[in-house]
Amino acid sequence: EFDFENVTIDQHGPLAVLTVNRPKALNALNSETLGEISQAIDLIMDNAEISALIITGSGEKAFVAGADISELSQLTDVYAGRDVALAGQDVMTQISQLPIPVIGAVNGFALGGGFELALACDIRVASPRSRLGLPEVTLGLLPGFGGTQRLSRLVGAGRALDLMLTARQISAEEALQMGIVNYIADEPLSKAREVAESIIKNGPIAISLVKEAVRRGLDTTLEAGCEIEADLFGMAVATADFREGTGAFLAKRKPEFKGE
Ligand code: CO8
């Protein structure tokens, strides 16, 4: 069905696991790999059985060690550089705009573009051995896959600037304290599955509306964000899932959501 060089997809019932699998470069994202991630996500979304996505890296050592530095090193032209950033940003946006929950199982180094990939996920689970950082300034670069924007929205400009300007690597523990990762687990992939399972028991339309409200709200004022929330709330009360959820509560039974 698909023939990817650097990405694998596995299905476990309603869960899809996308693994970046380029071990010779610690899963670094060259343009081929970025393109494959994007195509893999399209394939996953074409499968109506899938209700959550987990993104992880192959091997014990790295989630993703960044954009591919040997490929980046060839860039000199202003416009070509901008295009490379835009192409990577598009993939991160594709991920962050998915209607299903996306969990990053950060199984090791998440540096540069790898950190940015993790930031495009909704929820992050790190291993105790994970190291996270944005080392771009050590290369004379800045984050270019949305990291300057997503990290400052997640943890505030002060903490984001500290990480980006010092280029220091942080431990999973520090990332947890900063709110960058949500959980630390020895087996981040199985913890990610557990988190995904606990989410997908809930109404799928409601899940996608929560994601949309938060995402669109972060781009606007509190007032406009609350209007977005009210619009989406209106959409939720018109769903069969809402009838089912409230009906099940009142009848003291478990709801069975159909995503309608
Ligand atoms: N790109 C290419 N190859 C890589 C990368 C990378 N990001 N990271 C690791 N590799 C390769 C190494 O070159 C090495 O290859 P080889 O075996 O052929 O020499 C192999 O992976 C193993 O790596 P190391 O030998 O370095 O392993 P160590 O255990 O010594 O170190 C580290 C592990 C600390 C993770 C180290 O590999 C490292 O520092 N990697 C680079 C991390 C980094 O700087 N990442 C940021 C890249 S820049 C970026 O992501 C910008 C994103 C936005 C782009 C916007 C476009 C314009």
PDB file of C-alpha atoms and ligand atoms in Angstrom:
ATOM      1  CA  GLU A   1       0.000   0.000   0.000  1.00  0.00           C
ATOM      2  CA  PHE A   2       2.864   2.334   0.754  1.00  0.00           C
ATOM      3  CA  ASP A   3       6.572   2.196   0.324  1.00  0.00           C
ATOM      4  CA  PHE A   4       8.360   4.642   2.549  1.00  0.00           C
ATOM      5  CA  GLU A   5      12.080   4.786   3.048  1.00  0.00           C
ATOM      6  CA  ASN A   6      12.235   6.530   6.422  1.00  0.00           C
ATOM      7  CA  VAL A   7       8.792   6.242   7.983  1.00  0.00           C
ATOM      8  CA  THR A   8       6.755   3.264   9.167  1.00  0.00           C
ATOM      9  CA  ILE A   9       3.075   3.106  10.064  1.00  0.00           C
ATOM     10  CA  ASP A  10       1.575   0.523  12.401  1.00  0.00           C
ATOM     11  CA  GLN A  11      -2.041   0.120  13.272  1.00  0.00           C
ATOM     12  CA  HIS A  12      -3.202  -1.151  16.655  1.00  0.00           C
ATOM     13  CA  GLY A  13      -6.989  -1.125  16.393  1.00  0.00           C
ATOM     14  CA  PRO A  14      -7.997   2.535  16.505  1.00  0.00           C
ATOM     15  CA  LEU A  15      -4.430   3.751  17.125  1.00  0.00           C
ATOM     16  CA  ALA A  16      -1.937   4.549  14.396  1.00  0.00           C
ATOM     17  CA  VAL A  17       1.745   4.762  15.255  1.00  0.00           C
ATOM     18  CA  LEU A  18       3.941   6.727  12.873  1.00  0.00           C
ATOM     19  CA  THR A  19       7.628   6.003  13.473  1.00  0.00           C
ATOM     20  CA  VAL A  20      10.379   8.143  11.997  1.00  0.00           C
ATOM     21  CA  ASN A  21      12.879   5.473  11.056  1.00  0.00           C
ATOM     22  CA  ARG A  22      16.188   6.814   9.820  1.00  0.00           C
ATOM     23  CA  PRO A  23      18.549   5.386  12.416  1.00  0.00           C
ATOM     24  CA  LYS A  24      21.780   6.203  10.596  1.00  0.00           C
ATOM     25  CA  ALA A  25      21.091   9.909  11.223  1.00  0.00           C
ATOM     26  CA  LEU A  26      19.259   9.586  14.547  1.00  0.00           C
ATOM     27  CA  ASN A  27      15.990  10.001  12.632  1.00  0.00           C
ATOM     28  CA  ALA A  28      16.962  13.479  11.383  1.00  0.00           C
ATOM     29  CA  LEU A  29      14.405  15.007   9.038  1.00  0.00           C
ATOM     30  CA  ASN A  30      15.647  15.417   5.495  1.00  0.00           C
ATOM     31  CA  SER A  31      13.154  16.652   2.934  1.00  0.00           C
ATOM     32  CA  GLU A  32      12.369  13.111   1.817  1.00  0.00           C
ATOM     33  CA  THR A  33      11.472  12.101   5.370  1.00  0.00           C
ATOM     34  CA  LEU A  34       9.333  15.203   5.891  1.00  0.00           C
ATOM     35  CA  GLY A  35       7.467  14.400   2.676  1.00  0.00           C
ATOM     36  CA  GLU A  36       6.949  10.821   3.792  1.00  0.00           C
ATOM     37  CA  ILE A  37       5.598  11.951   7.174  1.00  0.00           C
ATOM     38  CA  SER A  38       3.086  14.116   5.361  1.00  0.00           C
ATOM     39  CA  GLN A  39       2.018  11.323   2.989  1.00  0.00           C
ATOM     40  CA  ALA A  40       1.832   8.846   5.848  1.00  0.00           C
ATOM     41  CA  ILE A  41      -0.501  11.157   7.732  1.00  0.00           C
ATOM     42  CA  ASP A  42      -2.724  11.473   4.671  1.00  0.00           C
ATOM     43  CA  LEU A  43      -2.895   7.682   4.473  1.00  0.00           C
ATOM     44  CA  ILE A  44      -3.693   7.394   8.170  1.00  0.00           C
ATOM     45  CA  MET A  45      -6.463   9.974   7.879  1.00  0.00           C
ATOM     46  CA  ASP A  46      -7.973   8.082   4.942  1.00  0.00           C
ATOM     47  CA  ASN A  47      -8.505   5.148   7.308  1.00  0.00           C
ATOM     48  CA  ALA A  48     -11.817   5.706   9.069  1.00  0.00           C
ATOM     49  CA  GLU A  49     -10.925   3.176  11.800  1.00  0.00           C
ATOM     50  CA  ILE A  50      -8.151   5.383  13.145  1.00  0.00           C
ATOM     51  CA  SER A  51      -9.042   7.695  15.994  1.00  0.00           C
ATOM     52  CA  ALA A  52      -5.647   8.665  17.438  1.00  0.00           C
ATOM     53  CA  LEU A  53      -2.113   9.100  16.176  1.00  0.00           C
ATOM     54  CA  ILE A  54       1.142   8.520  18.017  1.00  0.00           C
ATOM     55  CA  ILE A  55       4.371   9.873  16.589  1.00  0.00           C
ATOM     56  CA  THR A  56       7.674   8.399  17.724  1.00  0.00           C
ATOM     57  CA  GLY A  57      11.238   7.707  16.614  1.00  0.00           C
ATOM     58  CA  SER A  58      12.957   4.379  15.963  1.00  0.00           C
ATOM     59  CA  GLY A  59      15.599   3.077  18.316  1.00  0.00           C
ATOM     60  CA  GLU A  60      16.441   3.824  21.920  1.00  0.00           C
ATOM     61  CA  LYS A  61      18.511   6.916  21.409  1.00  0.00           C
ATOM     62  CA  ALA A  62      16.561   9.497  19.476  1.00  0.00           C
ATOM     63  CA  PHE A  63      13.062  10.680  18.841  1.00  0.00           C
ATOM     64  CA  VAL A  64      14.311  12.980  16.065  1.00  0.00           C
ATOM     65  CA  ALA A  65      17.730  14.717  16.235  1.00  0.00           C
ATOM     66  CA  GLY A  66      16.573  17.668  14.155  1.00  0.00           C
ATOM     67  CA  ALA A  67      16.450  18.705  10.573  1.00  0.00           C
ATOM     68  CA  ASP A  68      19.138  17.011   8.494  1.00  0.00           C
ATOM     69  CA  ILE A  69      22.205  19.190   8.952  1.00  0.00           C
ATOM     70  CA  SER A  70      24.037  17.945   5.869  1.00  0.00           C
ATOM     71  CA  GLU A  71      21.042  18.857   3.716  1.00  0.00           C
ATOM     72  CA  LEU A  72      20.600  22.218   5.473  1.00  0.00           C
ATOM     73  CA  SER A  73      24.288  23.023   5.025  1.00  0.00           C
ATOM     74  CA  GLN A  74      23.766  23.255   1.257  1.00  0.00           C
ATOM     75  CA  LEU A  75      21.412  26.211   1.610  1.00  0.00           C
ATOM     76  CA  THR A  76      22.691  29.686   0.755  1.00  0.00           C
ATOM     77  CA  ASP A  77      19.839  31.395  -1.060  1.00  0.00           C
ATOM     78  CA  VAL A  78      17.419  33.508   0.992  1.00  0.00           C
ATOM     79  CA  TYR A  79      14.363  32.330  -0.909  1.00  0.00           C
ATOM     80  CA  ALA A  80      15.387  28.674  -0.908  1.00  0.00           C
ATOM     81  CA  GLY A  81      15.882  28.888   2.868  1.00  0.00           C
ATOM     82  CA  ARG A  82      12.463  30.414   3.316  1.00  0.00           C
ATOM     83  CA  ASP A  83      10.914  27.672   1.177  1.00  0.00           C
ATOM     84  CA  VAL A  84      12.565  24.942   3.236  1.00  0.00           C
ATOM     85  CA  ALA A  85      11.195  26.484   6.416  1.00  0.00           C
ATOM     86  CA  LEU A  86       7.716  26.856   4.903  1.00  0.00           C
ATOM     87  CA  ALA A  87       7.720  23.244   3.698  1.00  0.00           C
ATOM     88  CA  GLY A  88       8.608  21.979   7.181  1.00  0.00           C
ATOM     89  CA  GLN A  89       6.090  24.321   8.794  1.00  0.00           C
ATOM     90  CA  ASP A  90       3.376  22.947   6.515  1.00  0.00           C
ATOM     91  CA  VAL A  91       3.976  19.435   7.825  1.00  0.00           C
ATOM     92  CA  MET A  92       3.912  20.644  11.443  1.00  0.00           C
ATOM     93  CA  THR A  93       0.680  22.540  10.737  1.00  0.00           C
ATOM     94  CA  GLN A  94      -0.805  19.467   9.069  1.00  0.00           C
ATOM     95  CA  ILE A  95      -0.104  17.564  12.299  1.00  0.00           C
ATOM     96  CA  SER A  96      -1.386  20.240  14.657  1.00  0.00           C
ATOM     97  CA  GLN A  97      -4.601  20.655  12.677  1.00  0.00           C
ATOM     98  CA  LEU A  98      -5.553  16.972  12.624  1.00  0.00           C
ATOM     99  CA  PRO A  99      -9.033  16.359  14.033  1.00  0.00           C
ATOM    100  CA  ILE A 100      -7.802  13.337  16.025  1.00  0.00           C
ATOM    101  CA  PRO A 101      -5.546  13.473  19.097  1.00  0.00           C
ATOM    102  CA  VAL A 102      -1.823  13.317  18.355  1.00  0.00           C
ATOM    103  CA  ILE A 103       0.598  12.152  21.023  1.00  0.00           C
ATOM    104  CA  GLY A 104       4.346  12.469  20.723  1.00  0.00           C
ATOM    105  CA  ALA A 105       6.216   9.544  22.290  1.00  0.00           C
ATOM    106  CA  VAL A 106       9.554  11.299  22.767  1.00  0.00           C
ATOM    107  CA  ASN A 107      11.784   8.273  23.214  1.00  0.00           C
ATOM    108  CA  GLY A 108      15.158  10.067  23.238  1.00  0.00           C
ATOM    109  CA  PHE A 109      16.799  13.163  21.767  1.00  0.00           C
ATOM    110  CA  ALA A 110      14.269  15.721  20.494  1.00  0.00           C
ATOM    111  CA  LEU A 111      16.464  18.469  19.126  1.00  0.00           C
ATOM    112  CA  GLY A 112      15.805  21.300  16.707  1.00  0.00           C
ATOM    113  CA  GLY A 113      13.254  20.161  14.138  1.00  0.00           C
ATOM    114  CA  GLY A 114      12.656  17.072  16.299  1.00  0.00           C
ATOM    115  CA  PHE A 115      11.615  19.254  19.219  1.00  0.00           C
ATOM    116  CA  GLU A 116       9.438  21.204  16.789  1.00  0.00           C
ATOM    117  CA  LEU A 117       7.821  17.963  15.600  1.00  0.00           C
ATOM    118  CA  ALA A 118       7.047  17.106  19.220  1.00  0.00           C
ATOM    119  CA  LEU A 119       5.602  20.603  19.710  1.00  0.00           C
ATOM    120  CA  ALA A 120       3.197  20.029  16.802  1.00  0.00           C
ATOM    121  CA  CYS A 121       1.663  17.136  18.786  1.00  0.00           C
ATOM    122  CA  ASP A 122      -1.141  17.755  21.274  1.00  0.00           C
ATOM    123  CA  ILE A 123       0.440  15.871  24.175  1.00  0.00           C
ATOM    124  CA  ARG A 124       4.006  14.722  24.792  1.00  0.00           C
ATOM    125  CA  VAL A 125       5.279  11.706  26.711  1.00  0.00           C
ATOM    126  CA  ALA A 126       9.029  11.621  27.337  1.00  0.00           C
ATOM    127  CA  SER A 127      11.325   8.856  28.451  1.00  0.00           C
ATOM    128  CA  PRO A 128      13.514   9.580  31.492  1.00  0.00           C
ATOM    129  CA  ARG A 129      16.451   9.507  29.062  1.00  0.00           C
ATOM    130  CA  SER A 130      14.991  12.106  26.680  1.00  0.00           C
ATOM    131  CA  ARG A 131      16.943  15.289  26.055  1.00  0.00           C
ATOM    132  CA  LEU A 132      15.162  18.226  24.494  1.00  0.00           C
ATOM    133  CA  GLY A 133      16.579  21.410  23.038  1.00  0.00           C
ATOM    134  CA  LEU A 134      16.667  23.935  20.237  1.00  0.00           C
ATOM    135  CA  PRO A 135      20.350  24.071  19.238  1.00  0.00           C
ATOM    136  CA  GLU A 136      19.781  26.043  16.026  1.00  0.00           C
ATOM    137  CA  VAL A 137      21.767  29.109  17.142  1.00  0.00           C
ATOM    138  CA  THR A 138      24.822  26.877  17.571  1.00  0.00           C
ATOM    139  CA  LEU A 139      24.573  26.361  13.803  1.00  0.00           C
ATOM    140  CA  GLY A 140      23.926  30.026  13.039  1.00  0.00           C
ATOM    141  CA  LEU A 141      20.250  29.290  12.459  1.00  0.00           C
ATOM    142  CA  LEU A 142      16.954  29.740  14.199  1.00  0.00           C
ATOM    143  CA  PRO A 143      14.186  27.210  14.609  1.00  0.00           C
ATOM    144  CA  GLY A 144      12.314  27.101  11.310  1.00  0.00           C
ATOM    145  CA  PHE A 145       9.579  24.504  11.711  1.00  0.00           C
ATOM    146  CA  GLY A 146       7.319  26.640  13.911  1.00  0.00           C
ATOM    147  CA  GLY A 147       9.376  26.318  17.097  1.00  0.00           C
ATOM    148  CA  THR A 148       9.813  30.032  17.812  1.00  0.00           C
ATOM    149  CA  GLN A 149       6.035  30.357  17.734  1.00  0.00           C
ATOM    150  CA  ARG A 150       4.774  27.121  19.278  1.00  0.00           C
ATOM    151  CA  LEU A 151       7.265  27.000  22.158  1.00  0.00           C
ATOM    152  CA  SER A 152       6.566  30.588  23.217  1.00  0.00           C
ATOM    153  CA  ARG A 153       2.828  29.952  23.088  1.00  0.00           C
ATOM    154  CA  LEU A 154       3.271  26.774  25.146  1.00  0.00           C
ATOM    155  CA  VAL A 155       5.573  28.046  27.898  1.00  0.00           C
ATOM    156  CA  GLY A 156       5.739  31.845  27.436  1.00  0.00           C
ATOM    157  CA  ALA A 157       8.348  33.966  25.703  1.00  0.00           C
ATOM    158  CA  GLY A 158      10.734  34.042  28.694  1.00  0.00           C
ATOM    159  CA  ARG A 159      11.245  30.315  28.982  1.00  0.00           C
ATOM    160  CA  ALA A 160      11.186  29.844  25.215  1.00  0.00           C
ATOM    161  CA  LEU A 161      13.852  32.510  24.717  1.00  0.00           C
ATOM    162  CA  ASP A 162      16.038  30.968  27.410  1.00  0.00           C
ATOM    163  CA  LEU A 163      15.977  27.617  25.586  1.00  0.00           C
ATOM    164  CA  MET A 164      16.443  29.101  22.125  1.00  0.00           C
ATOM    165  CA  LEU A 165      19.180  31.584  23.006  1.00  0.00           C
ATOM    166  CA  THR A 166      21.265  29.330  25.239  1.00  0.00           C
ATOM    167  CA  ALA A 167      20.617  26.276  23.020  1.00  0.00           C
ATOM    168  CA  ARG A 168      20.858  24.218  26.196  1.00  0.00           C
ATOM    169  CA  GLN A 169      19.477  20.697  26.342  1.00  0.00           C
ATOM    170  CA  ILE A 170      16.976  19.980  29.066  1.00  0.00           C
ATOM    171  CA  SER A 171      16.126  16.699  30.738  1.00  0.00           C
ATOM    172  CA  ALA A 172      12.683  15.119  30.633  1.00  0.00           C
ATOM    173  CA  GLU A 173      12.246  16.187  34.264  1.00  0.00           C
ATOM    174  CA  GLU A 174      12.921  19.850  33.483  1.00  0.00           C
ATOM    175  CA  ALA A 175      10.686  19.654  30.412  1.00  0.00           C
ATOM    176  CA  LEU A 176       7.931  18.271  32.644  1.00  0.00           C
ATOM    177  CA  GLN A 177       8.376  21.090  35.154  1.00  0.00           C
ATOM    178  CA  MET A 178       8.181  23.631  32.333  1.00  0.00           C
ATOM    179  CA  GLY A 179       5.024  22.066  30.932  1.00  0.00           C
ATOM    180  CA  ILE A 180       6.716  21.048  27.691  1.00  0.00           C
ATOM    181  CA  VAL A 181       6.083  17.364  28.272  1.00  0.00           C
ATOM    182  CA  ASN A 182       2.959  16.055  29.946  1.00  0.00           C
ATOM    183  CA  TYR A 183       4.223  12.692  31.208  1.00  0.00           C
ATOM    184  CA  ILE A 184       7.491  10.848  31.802  1.00  0.00           C
ATOM    185  CA  ALA A 185       7.424   7.074  31.398  1.00  0.00           C
ATOM    186  CA  ASP A 186      10.072   4.356  31.043  1.00  0.00           C
ATOM    187  CA  GLU A 187       8.165   3.096  28.017  1.00  0.00           C
ATOM    188  CA  PRO A 188       6.919   6.300  26.398  1.00  0.00           C
ATOM    189  CA  LEU A 189       5.225   4.447  23.553  1.00  0.00           C
ATOM    190  CA  SER A 190       3.076   2.334  25.854  1.00  0.00           C
ATOM    191  CA  LYS A 191       2.265   5.357  27.998  1.00  0.00           C
ATOM    192  CA  ALA A 192       1.310   7.242  24.817  1.00  0.00           C
ATOM    193  CA  ARG A 193      -1.024   4.367  23.910  1.00  0.00           C
ATOM    194  CA  GLU A 194      -2.565   4.493  27.361  1.00  0.00           C
ATOM    195  CA  VAL A 195      -3.137   8.249  27.068  1.00  0.00           C
ATOM    196  CA  ALA A 196      -4.586   7.804  23.572  1.00  0.00           C
ATOM    197  CA  GLU A 197      -6.953   5.059  24.798  1.00  0.00           C
ATOM    198  CA  SER A 198      -8.205   7.317  27.572  1.00  0.00           C
ATOM    199  CA  ILE A 199      -8.911  10.098  25.080  1.00  0.00           C
ATOM    200  CA  ILE A 200     -10.691   8.076  22.427  1.00  0.00           C
ATOM    201  CA  LYS A 201     -13.315   6.817  24.847  1.00  0.00           C
ATOM    202  CA  ASN A 202     -14.702  10.339  24.568  1.00  0.00           C
ATOM    203  CA  GLY A 203     -16.794  11.857  21.819  1.00  0.00           C
ATOM    204  CA  PRO A 204     -14.678  12.180  18.666  1.00  0.00           C
ATOM    205  CA  ILE A 205     -16.432  15.305  17.441  1.00  0.00           C
ATOM    206  CA  ALA A 206     -16.027  16.908  20.856  1.00  0.00           C
ATOM    207  CA  ILE A 207     -12.316  15.993  20.779  1.00  0.00           C
ATOM    208  CA  SER A 208     -11.835  17.674  17.412  1.00  0.00           C
ATOM    209  CA  LEU A 209     -13.801  20.742  18.552  1.00  0.00           C
ATOM    210  CA  VAL A 210     -11.678  21.115  21.700  1.00  0.00           C
ATOM    211  CA  LYS A 211      -8.554  20.998  19.555  1.00  0.00           C
ATOM    212  CA  GLU A 212      -9.967  23.548  17.152  1.00  0.00           C
ATOM    213  CA  ALA A 213     -11.069  25.914  19.935  1.00  0.00           C
ATOM    214  CA  VAL A 214      -7.652  25.875  21.592  1.00  0.00           C
ATOM    215  CA  ARG A 215      -5.727  26.186  18.351  1.00  0.00           C
ATOM    216  CA  ARG A 216      -7.785  29.010  16.870  1.00  0.00           C
ATOM    217  CA  GLY A 217      -8.052  30.743  20.220  1.00  0.00           C
ATOM    218  CA  LEU A 218      -4.276  30.940  20.579  1.00  0.00           C
ATOM    219  CA  ASP A 219      -4.188  33.009  17.384  1.00  0.00           C
ATOM    220  CA  THR A 220      -6.568  35.669  18.607  1.00  0.00           C
ATOM    221  CA  THR A 221      -7.851  37.839  21.481  1.00  0.00           C
ATOM    222  CA  LEU A 222      -9.652  36.399  24.520  1.00  0.00           C
ATOM    223  CA  GLU A 223     -12.894  37.918  23.319  1.00  0.00           C
ATOM    224  CA  ALA A 224     -12.657  36.499  19.795  1.00  0.00           C
ATOM    225  CA  GLY A 225     -11.494  33.173  21.246  1.00  0.00           C
ATOM    226  CA  CYS A 226     -14.558  32.976  23.463  1.00  0.00           C
ATOM    227  CA  GLU A 227     -16.732  33.614  20.417  1.00  0.00           C
ATOM    228  CA  ILE A 228     -15.013  30.743  18.629  1.00  0.00           C
ATOM    229  CA  GLU A 229     -15.673  28.589  21.685  1.00  0.00           C
ATOM    230  CA  ALA A 230     -19.378  29.507  21.655  1.00  0.00           C
ATOM    231  CA  ASP A 231     -19.681  28.734  17.930  1.00  0.00           C
ATOM    232  CA  LEU A 232     -18.081  25.327  18.402  1.00  0.00           C
ATOM    233  CA  PHE A 233     -20.179  24.680  21.510  1.00  0.00           C
ATOM    234  CA  GLY A 234     -23.243  25.312  19.367  1.00  0.00           C
ATOM    235  CA  MET A 235     -22.012  22.742  16.880  1.00  0.00           C
ATOM    236  CA  ALA A 236     -21.450  20.214  19.671  1.00  0.00           C
ATOM    237  CA  VAL A 237     -24.983  20.406  21.074  1.00  0.00           C
ATOM    238  CA  ALA A 238     -26.378  19.609  17.622  1.00  0.00           C
ATOM    239  CA  THR A 239     -24.556  16.238  17.444  1.00  0.00           C
ATOM    240  CA  ALA A 240     -25.896  12.753  18.075  1.00  0.00           C
ATOM    241  CA  ASP A 241     -22.789  12.217  20.221  1.00  0.00           C
ATOM    242  CA  PHE A 242     -24.022  14.886  22.638  1.00  0.00           C
ATOM    243  CA  ARG A 243     -27.446  13.170  22.885  1.00  0.00           C
ATOM    244  CA  GLU A 244     -25.602   9.897  23.497  1.00  0.00           C
ATOM    245  CA  GLY A 245     -23.204  11.330  26.093  1.00  0.00           C
ATOM    246  CA  THR A 246     -25.860  13.066  28.139  1.00  0.00           C
ATOM    247  CA  GLY A 247     -28.357  10.226  27.673  1.00  0.00           C
ATOM    248  CA  ALA A 248     -25.795   7.684  28.868  1.00  0.00           C
ATOM    249  CA  PHE A 249     -24.963   9.784  31.908  1.00  0.00           C
ATOM    250  CA  LEU A 250     -28.600  10.122  32.886  1.00  0.00           C
ATOM    251  CA  ALA A 251     -29.228   6.398  32.302  1.00  0.00           C
ATOM    252  CA  LYS A 252     -26.077   5.530  34.325  1.00  0.00           C
ATOM    253  CA  ARG A 253     -24.505   3.588  31.462  1.00  0.00           C
ATOM    254  CA  LYS A 254     -21.336   4.008  29.361  1.00  0.00           C
ATOM    255  CA  PRO A 255     -21.729   6.135  26.240  1.00  0.00           C
ATOM    256  CA  GLU A 256     -21.133   4.700  22.798  1.00  0.00           C
ATOM    257  CA  PHE A 257     -20.095   7.537  20.562  1.00  0.00           C
ATOM    258  CA  LYS A 258     -20.468   7.222  16.809  1.00  0.00           C
ATOM    259  CA  GLY A 259     -18.803  10.464  15.775  1.00  0.00           C
ATOM    260  CA  GLU A 260     -22.072  11.840  14.405  1.00  0.00           C
TER     261      GLU A 260
HETATM  262  N1  CO8 B   1      21.343  15.872  10.810  1.00  0.00           N
HETATM  263  C1  CO8 B   1      22.106  14.998  10.137  1.00  0.00           C
HETATM  264  N2  CO8 B   1      22.729  13.976  10.713  1.00  0.00           N
HETATM  265  C2  CO8 B   1      22.615  13.843  12.056  1.00  0.00           C
HETATM  266  C3  CO8 B   1      21.866  14.725  12.818  1.00  0.00           C
HETATM  267  C4  CO8 B   1      21.201  15.788  12.154  1.00  0.00           C
HETATM  268  N3  CO8 B   1      20.427  16.649  12.805  1.00  0.00           N
HETATM  269  N4  CO8 B   1      21.944  14.350  14.120  1.00  0.00           N
HETATM  270  C5  CO8 B   1      22.717  13.267  14.153  1.00  0.00           C
HETATM  271  N5  CO8 B   1      23.145  12.948  12.901  1.00  0.00           N
HETATM  272  C6  CO8 B   1      24.011  11.835  12.505  1.00  0.00           C
HETATM  273  C7  CO8 B   1      25.442  12.115  12.865  1.00  0.00           C
HETATM  274  O1  CO8 B   1      26.041  12.918  11.875  1.00  0.00           O
HETATM  275  C8  CO8 B   1      26.024  10.720  12.940  1.00  0.00           C
HETATM  276  O2  CO8 B   1      26.236  10.284  11.618  1.00  0.00           O
HETATM  277  P1  CO8 B   1      27.601   9.415  11.281  1.00  0.00           P
HETATM  278  O3  CO8 B   1      27.428   8.172  12.098  1.00  0.00           O
HETATM  279  O4  CO8 B   1      27.468   9.203   9.820  1.00  0.00           O
HETATM  280  O5  CO8 B   1      28.730  10.261  11.712  1.00  0.00           O
HETATM  281  C9  CO8 B   1      24.858   9.895  13.488  1.00  0.00           C
HETATM  282  O6  CO8 B   1      23.688  10.686  13.250  1.00  0.00           O
HETATM  283  C10 CO8 B   1      24.978   9.641  14.965  1.00  0.00           C
HETATM  284  O7  CO8 B   1      25.126  10.887  15.645  1.00  0.00           O
HETATM  285  P2  CO8 B   1      26.367  11.221  16.601  1.00  0.00           P
HETATM  286  O8  CO8 B   1      27.550  10.394  16.253  1.00  0.00           O
HETATM  287  O9  CO8 B   1      26.537  12.697  16.618  1.00  0.00           O
HETATM  288  O10 CO8 B   1      25.787  10.714  18.004  1.00  0.00           O
HETATM  289  P3  CO8 B   1      26.200  11.251  19.455  1.00  0.00           P
HETATM  290  O11 CO8 B   1      25.621  10.282  20.416  1.00  0.00           O
HETATM  291  O12 CO8 B   1      27.631  11.566  19.522  1.00  0.00           O
HETATM  292  O13 CO8 B   1      25.397  12.645  19.605  1.00  0.00           O
HETATM  293  C11 CO8 B   1      23.540  14.149  19.365  1.00  0.00           C
HETATM  294  C12 CO8 B   1      23.991  12.682  19.603  1.00  0.00           C
HETATM  295  C13 CO8 B   1      23.885  15.001  20.577  1.00  0.00           C
HETATM  296  C14 CO8 B   1      22.040  14.100  19.171  1.00  0.00           C
HETATM  297  C15 CO8 B   1      24.254  14.691  18.106  1.00  0.00           C
HETATM  298  O14 CO8 B   1      24.042  13.792  17.032  1.00  0.00           O
HETATM  299  C16 CO8 B   1      23.765  16.057  17.662  1.00  0.00           C
HETATM  300  O15 CO8 B   1      24.120  17.054  18.268  1.00  0.00           O
HETATM  301  N6  CO8 B   1      22.995  16.095  16.553  1.00  0.00           N
HETATM  302  C17 CO8 B   1      22.570  17.330  15.953  1.00  0.00           C
HETATM  303  C18 CO8 B   1      21.520  17.988  16.780  1.00  0.00           C
HETATM  304  C19 CO8 B   1      21.130  19.318  16.174  1.00  0.00           C
HETATM  305  O16 CO8 B   1      21.882  20.274  16.139  1.00  0.00           O
HETATM  306  N7  CO8 B   1      19.883  19.391  15.685  1.00  0.00           N
HETATM  307  C20 CO8 B   1      19.352  20.601  15.142  1.00  0.00           C
HETATM  308  C21 CO8 B   1      19.503  20.619  13.671  1.00  0.00           C
HETATM  309  S1  CO8 B   1      19.007  22.170  13.007  1.00  0.00           S
HETATM  310  C22 CO8 B   1      17.356  22.067  12.925  1.00  0.00           C
HETATM  311  O17 CO8 B   1      16.752  21.115  13.330  1.00  0.00           O
HETATM  312  C23 CO8 B   1      16.668  23.237  12.313  1.00  0.00           C
HETATM  313  C24 CO8 B   1      15.165  22.991  12.142  1.00  0.00           C
HETATM  314  C25 CO8 B   1      14.533  24.083  11.328  1.00  0.00           C
HETATM  315  C26 CO8 B   1      15.030  24.032   9.909  1.00  0.00           C
HETATM  316  C27 CO8 B   1      14.470  25.155   9.136  1.00  0.00           C
HETATM  317  C28 CO8 B   1      14.838  25.057   7.655  1.00  0.00           C
HETATM  318  C29 CO8 B   1      15.358  26.364   7.067  1.00  0.00           C
END
